[in-house]
CSV table of C-alpha atoms in Angstrom, one decimal:
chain,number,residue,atom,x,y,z
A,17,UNK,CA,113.2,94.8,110.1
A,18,UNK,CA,109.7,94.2,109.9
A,19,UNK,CA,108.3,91.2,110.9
A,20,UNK,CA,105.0,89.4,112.9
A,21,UNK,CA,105.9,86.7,115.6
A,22,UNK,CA,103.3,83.8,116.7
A,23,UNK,CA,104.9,82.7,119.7
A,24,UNK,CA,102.3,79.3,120.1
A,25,UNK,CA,103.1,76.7,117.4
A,26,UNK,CA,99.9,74.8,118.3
A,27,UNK,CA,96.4,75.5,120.4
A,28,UNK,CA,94.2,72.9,121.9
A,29,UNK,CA,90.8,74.0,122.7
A,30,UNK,CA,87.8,72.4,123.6
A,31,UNK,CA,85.2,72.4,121.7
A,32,UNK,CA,82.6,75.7,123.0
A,33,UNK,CA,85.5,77.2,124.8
A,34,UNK,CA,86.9,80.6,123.9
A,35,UNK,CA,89.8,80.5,121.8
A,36,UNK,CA,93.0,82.8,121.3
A,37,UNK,CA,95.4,82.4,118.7
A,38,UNK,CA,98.4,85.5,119.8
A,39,UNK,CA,100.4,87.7,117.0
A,40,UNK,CA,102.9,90.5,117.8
A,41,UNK,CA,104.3,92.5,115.3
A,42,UNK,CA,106.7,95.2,114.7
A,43,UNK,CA,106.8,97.5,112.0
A,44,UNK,CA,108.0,101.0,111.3
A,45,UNK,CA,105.2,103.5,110.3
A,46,UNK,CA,101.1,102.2,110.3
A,47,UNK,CA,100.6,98.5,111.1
A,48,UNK,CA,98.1,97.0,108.5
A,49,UNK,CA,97.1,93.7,109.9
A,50,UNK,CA,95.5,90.7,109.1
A,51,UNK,CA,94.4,87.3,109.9
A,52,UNK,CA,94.6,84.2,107.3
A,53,UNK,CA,93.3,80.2,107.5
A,54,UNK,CA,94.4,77.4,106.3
A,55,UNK,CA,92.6,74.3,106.3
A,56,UNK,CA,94.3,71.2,105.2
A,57,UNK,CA,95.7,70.5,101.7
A,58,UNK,CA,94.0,74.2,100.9
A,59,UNK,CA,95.3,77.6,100.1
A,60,UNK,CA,95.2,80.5,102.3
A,61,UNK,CA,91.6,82.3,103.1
A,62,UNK,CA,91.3,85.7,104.3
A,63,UNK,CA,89.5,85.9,107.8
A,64,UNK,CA,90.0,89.8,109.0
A,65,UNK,CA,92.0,93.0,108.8
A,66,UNK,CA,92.8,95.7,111.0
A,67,UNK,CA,93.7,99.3,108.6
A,68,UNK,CA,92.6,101.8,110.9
A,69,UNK,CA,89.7,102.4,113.5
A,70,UNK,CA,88.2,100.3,116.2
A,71,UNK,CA,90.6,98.2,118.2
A,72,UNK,CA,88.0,95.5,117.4
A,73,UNK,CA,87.7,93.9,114.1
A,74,UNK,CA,85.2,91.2,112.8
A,75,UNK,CA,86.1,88.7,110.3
A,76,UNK,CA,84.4,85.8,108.8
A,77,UNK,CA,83.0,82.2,110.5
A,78,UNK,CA,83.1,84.3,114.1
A,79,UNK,CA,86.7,85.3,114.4
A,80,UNK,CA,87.4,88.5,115.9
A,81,UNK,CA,90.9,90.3,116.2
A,82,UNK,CA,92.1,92.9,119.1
A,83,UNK,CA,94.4,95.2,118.0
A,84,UNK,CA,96.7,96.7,121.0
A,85,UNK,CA,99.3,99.8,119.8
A,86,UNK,CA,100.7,99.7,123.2
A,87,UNK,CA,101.6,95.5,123.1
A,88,UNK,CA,102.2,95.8,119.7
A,89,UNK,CA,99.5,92.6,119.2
A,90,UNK,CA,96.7,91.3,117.1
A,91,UNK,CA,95.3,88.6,118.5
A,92,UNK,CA,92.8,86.6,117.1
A,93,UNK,CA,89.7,85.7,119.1
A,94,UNK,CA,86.3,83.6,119.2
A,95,UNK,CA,84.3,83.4,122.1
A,96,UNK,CA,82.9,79.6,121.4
A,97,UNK,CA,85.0,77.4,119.6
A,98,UNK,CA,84.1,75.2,116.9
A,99,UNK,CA,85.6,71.4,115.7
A,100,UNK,CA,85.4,73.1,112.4
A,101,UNK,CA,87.8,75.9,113.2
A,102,UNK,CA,90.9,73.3,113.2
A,103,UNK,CA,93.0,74.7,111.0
A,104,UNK,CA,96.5,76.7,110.7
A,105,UNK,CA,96.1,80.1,111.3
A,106,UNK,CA,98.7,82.5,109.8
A,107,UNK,CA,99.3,86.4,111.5
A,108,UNK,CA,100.5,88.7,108.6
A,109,UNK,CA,101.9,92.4,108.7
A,110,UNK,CA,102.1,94.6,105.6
A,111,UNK,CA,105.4,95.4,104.2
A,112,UNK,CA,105.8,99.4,104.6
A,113,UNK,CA,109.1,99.6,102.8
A,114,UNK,CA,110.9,98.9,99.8
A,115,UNK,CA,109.3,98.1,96.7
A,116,UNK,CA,107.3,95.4,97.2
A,117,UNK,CA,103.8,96.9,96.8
A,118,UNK,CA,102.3,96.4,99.9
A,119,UNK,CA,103.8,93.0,99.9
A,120,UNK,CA,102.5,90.9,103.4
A,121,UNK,CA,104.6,89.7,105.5
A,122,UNK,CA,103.1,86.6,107.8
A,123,UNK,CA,104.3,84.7,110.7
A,124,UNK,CA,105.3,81.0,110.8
A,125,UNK,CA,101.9,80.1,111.4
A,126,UNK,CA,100.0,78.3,115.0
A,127,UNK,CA,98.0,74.9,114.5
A,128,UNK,CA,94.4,75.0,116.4
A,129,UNK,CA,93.2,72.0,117.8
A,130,UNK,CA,89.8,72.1,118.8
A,131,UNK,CA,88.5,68.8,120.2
A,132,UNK,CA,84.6,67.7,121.4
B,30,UNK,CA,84.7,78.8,87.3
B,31,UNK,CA,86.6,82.1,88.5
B,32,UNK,CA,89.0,82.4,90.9
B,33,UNK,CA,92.6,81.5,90.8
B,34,UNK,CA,94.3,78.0,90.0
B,35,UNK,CA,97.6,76.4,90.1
B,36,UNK,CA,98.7,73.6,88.1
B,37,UNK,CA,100.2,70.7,88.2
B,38,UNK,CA,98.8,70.2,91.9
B,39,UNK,CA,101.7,68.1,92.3
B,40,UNK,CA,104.8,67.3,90.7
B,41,UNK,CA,107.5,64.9,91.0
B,42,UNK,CA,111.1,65.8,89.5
B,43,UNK,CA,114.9,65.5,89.6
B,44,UNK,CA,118.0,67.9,90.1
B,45,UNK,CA,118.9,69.7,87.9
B,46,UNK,CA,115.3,69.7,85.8
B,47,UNK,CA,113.5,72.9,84.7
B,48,UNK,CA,110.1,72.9,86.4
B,49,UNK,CA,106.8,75.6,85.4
B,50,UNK,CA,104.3,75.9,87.9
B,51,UNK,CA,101.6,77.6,86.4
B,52,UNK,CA,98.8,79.9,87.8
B,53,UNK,CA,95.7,81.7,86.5
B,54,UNK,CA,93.1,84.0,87.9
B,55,UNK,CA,90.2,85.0,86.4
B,56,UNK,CA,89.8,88.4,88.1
B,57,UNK,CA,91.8,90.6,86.8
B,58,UNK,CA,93.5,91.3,89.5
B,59,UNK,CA,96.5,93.4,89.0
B,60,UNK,CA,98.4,92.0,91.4
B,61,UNK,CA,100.0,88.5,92.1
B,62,UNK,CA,102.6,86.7,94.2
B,63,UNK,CA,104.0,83.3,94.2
B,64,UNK,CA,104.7,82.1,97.7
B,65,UNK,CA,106.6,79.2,99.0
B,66,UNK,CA,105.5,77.4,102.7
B,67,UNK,CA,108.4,75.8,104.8
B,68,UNK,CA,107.6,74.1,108.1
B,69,UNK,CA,109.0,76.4,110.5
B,70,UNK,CA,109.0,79.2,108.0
B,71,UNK,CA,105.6,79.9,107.1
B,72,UNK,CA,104.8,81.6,103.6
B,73,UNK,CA,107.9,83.5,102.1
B,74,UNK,CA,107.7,85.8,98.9
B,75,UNK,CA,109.7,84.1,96.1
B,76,UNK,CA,108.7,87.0,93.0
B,77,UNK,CA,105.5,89.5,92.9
B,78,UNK,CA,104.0,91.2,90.1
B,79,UNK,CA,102.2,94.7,89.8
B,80,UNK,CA,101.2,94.0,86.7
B,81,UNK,CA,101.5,92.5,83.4
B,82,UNK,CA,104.7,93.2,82.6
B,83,UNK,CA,106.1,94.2,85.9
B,84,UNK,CA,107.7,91.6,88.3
B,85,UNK,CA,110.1,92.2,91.2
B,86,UNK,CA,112.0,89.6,93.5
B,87,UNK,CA,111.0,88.5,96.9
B,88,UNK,CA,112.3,87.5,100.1
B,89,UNK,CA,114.0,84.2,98.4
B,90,UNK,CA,114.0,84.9,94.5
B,91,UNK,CA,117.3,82.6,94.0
B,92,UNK,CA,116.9,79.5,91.3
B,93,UNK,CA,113.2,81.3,90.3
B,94,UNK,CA,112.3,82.8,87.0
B,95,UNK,CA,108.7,84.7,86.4
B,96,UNK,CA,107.3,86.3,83.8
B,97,UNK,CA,103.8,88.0,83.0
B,98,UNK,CA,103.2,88.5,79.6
B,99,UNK,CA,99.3,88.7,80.4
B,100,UNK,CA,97.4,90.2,83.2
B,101,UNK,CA,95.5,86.6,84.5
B,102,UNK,CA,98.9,84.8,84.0
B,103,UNK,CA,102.1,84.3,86.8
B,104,UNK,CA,104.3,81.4,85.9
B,105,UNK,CA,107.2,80.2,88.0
B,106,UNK,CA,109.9,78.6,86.8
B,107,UNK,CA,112.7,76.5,88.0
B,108,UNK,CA,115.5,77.0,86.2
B,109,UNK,CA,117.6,73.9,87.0
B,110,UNK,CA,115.3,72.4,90.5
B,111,UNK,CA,117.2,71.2,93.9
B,112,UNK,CA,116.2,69.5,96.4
B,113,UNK,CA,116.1,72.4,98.9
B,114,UNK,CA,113.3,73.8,96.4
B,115,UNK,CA,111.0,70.8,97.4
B,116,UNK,CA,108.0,72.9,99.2
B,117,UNK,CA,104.7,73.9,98.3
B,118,UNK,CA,104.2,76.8,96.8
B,119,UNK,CA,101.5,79.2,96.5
B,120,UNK,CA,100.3,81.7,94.0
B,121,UNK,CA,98.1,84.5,94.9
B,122,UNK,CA,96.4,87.5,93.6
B,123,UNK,CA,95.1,90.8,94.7
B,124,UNK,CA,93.1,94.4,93.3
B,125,UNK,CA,95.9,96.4,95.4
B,126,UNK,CA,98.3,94.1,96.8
B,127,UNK,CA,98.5,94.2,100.1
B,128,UNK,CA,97.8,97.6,100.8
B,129,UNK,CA,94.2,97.1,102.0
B,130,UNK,CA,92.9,94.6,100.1
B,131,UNK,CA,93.3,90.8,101.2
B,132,UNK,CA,94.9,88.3,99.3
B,133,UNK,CA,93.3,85.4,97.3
B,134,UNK,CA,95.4,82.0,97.2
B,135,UNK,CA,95.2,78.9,95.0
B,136,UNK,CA,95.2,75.4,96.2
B,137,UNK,CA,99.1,75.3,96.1
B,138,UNK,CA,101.4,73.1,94.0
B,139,UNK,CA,103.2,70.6,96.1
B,140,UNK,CA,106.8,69.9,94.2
B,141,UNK,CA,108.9,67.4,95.5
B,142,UNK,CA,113.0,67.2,93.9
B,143,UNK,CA,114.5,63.9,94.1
């Protein structure tokens, strides 16, 4: 079955510190990845994607992502960490089979504390 | 404005009572999803929809109804609500699902069965 793992429930970071929110995944054929935030009492926004091409992707507000084929991982990255960027950060994986159009599949979500 | 909304924000009900949760987008996307977030379960798929016309169950479609008779609208309904349906649930949209495009939420309705 095909499904994305976020093995922290919660991250604590101080503020201006690098910060690293970890997703594995595992799905049968091309992994199409992607990175969503959640700030409180909001819906979902898009940060980044990974379809094909450099290991590195950029995103939005400073996020990047690393994509690793080997470890099966798309982990989330920023090199200075902002009070701002507390917020739930969801790993998702697109659904490659059955009918459900491309349908994502996301993990249970990690909290990021980041603290002055 | 455009974008996509969900209404009520939040709603208060009983067993047993039939429940709407409404959602526009002003888009035009093609496709939209309604979504329900669990602690410890993250966002599941409840029903999606290609397009008007065209919906499909989810990952937990039990006690849910949907329909889209127009493109910018995705109601869910609650047949008969129970108390294990108390989450908040989230409607989304998207030009080509989840293929390569990303998806846009709503604010999410936050339903509570007593």
């Amino acid at each position: 079955a095909q499904s994305v793992a976020q093995p922290e429930d919660q991250v604590n970071v101080a503020e201006g510190n690098p910060l690293t929110v970890k997703c594995t995944y595992s799905v049968s054929g091309n992994p199409y990845l992607f990175w969503y935030v959640q700030y409180p009492n909001r819906g979902l926004q898009f940060l980044l994607k990974y379809i094909t091409g450099d290991n590195l992707v950029k995103g939005s507000y400073g996020f990047e992502a690393e994509f690793n084929k080997s470890q099966t991982s798309f982990h989330l990255k920023k090199p200075s960490a902002l009070v701002s960027d507390s917020a739930l950060y969801f790993c998702a994986v697109r659904d490659n089979y059955g009918g459900s159009q491309g349908n994502l599949i996301f993990g249970k979500g990690t909290k990021l504390s980041v603290k002055p | 404005d455009a974008g996509i909304t969900q209404s009520p924000r939040y709603k208060i009900t009983e067993t047993g009572r039939q429940v709407t949760l409404m959602c526009h987008q002003t888009w035009s996307h093609s496709y939209m999803f309604w979504y329900r977030q669990d602690l410890g379960h993250g966002l599941r798929l409840i029903y999606y929809s290609a397009a008007a016309d065209i919906t499909d169950k989810g990952e937990v479609p039990d006690g849910y109804v949907v329909s889209r008779s127009k493109t910018e609208n995705f109601p869910l309904t609650l047949e008969s609500a129970t108390r294990s349906q108390t989450s908040v649930y989230f409607c989304a949209s998207s030009l080509s699902g989840g293929t390569t495009g990303e998806l846009f939420f709503g604010e999410g309705s936050r339903l509570t069965v007593l």
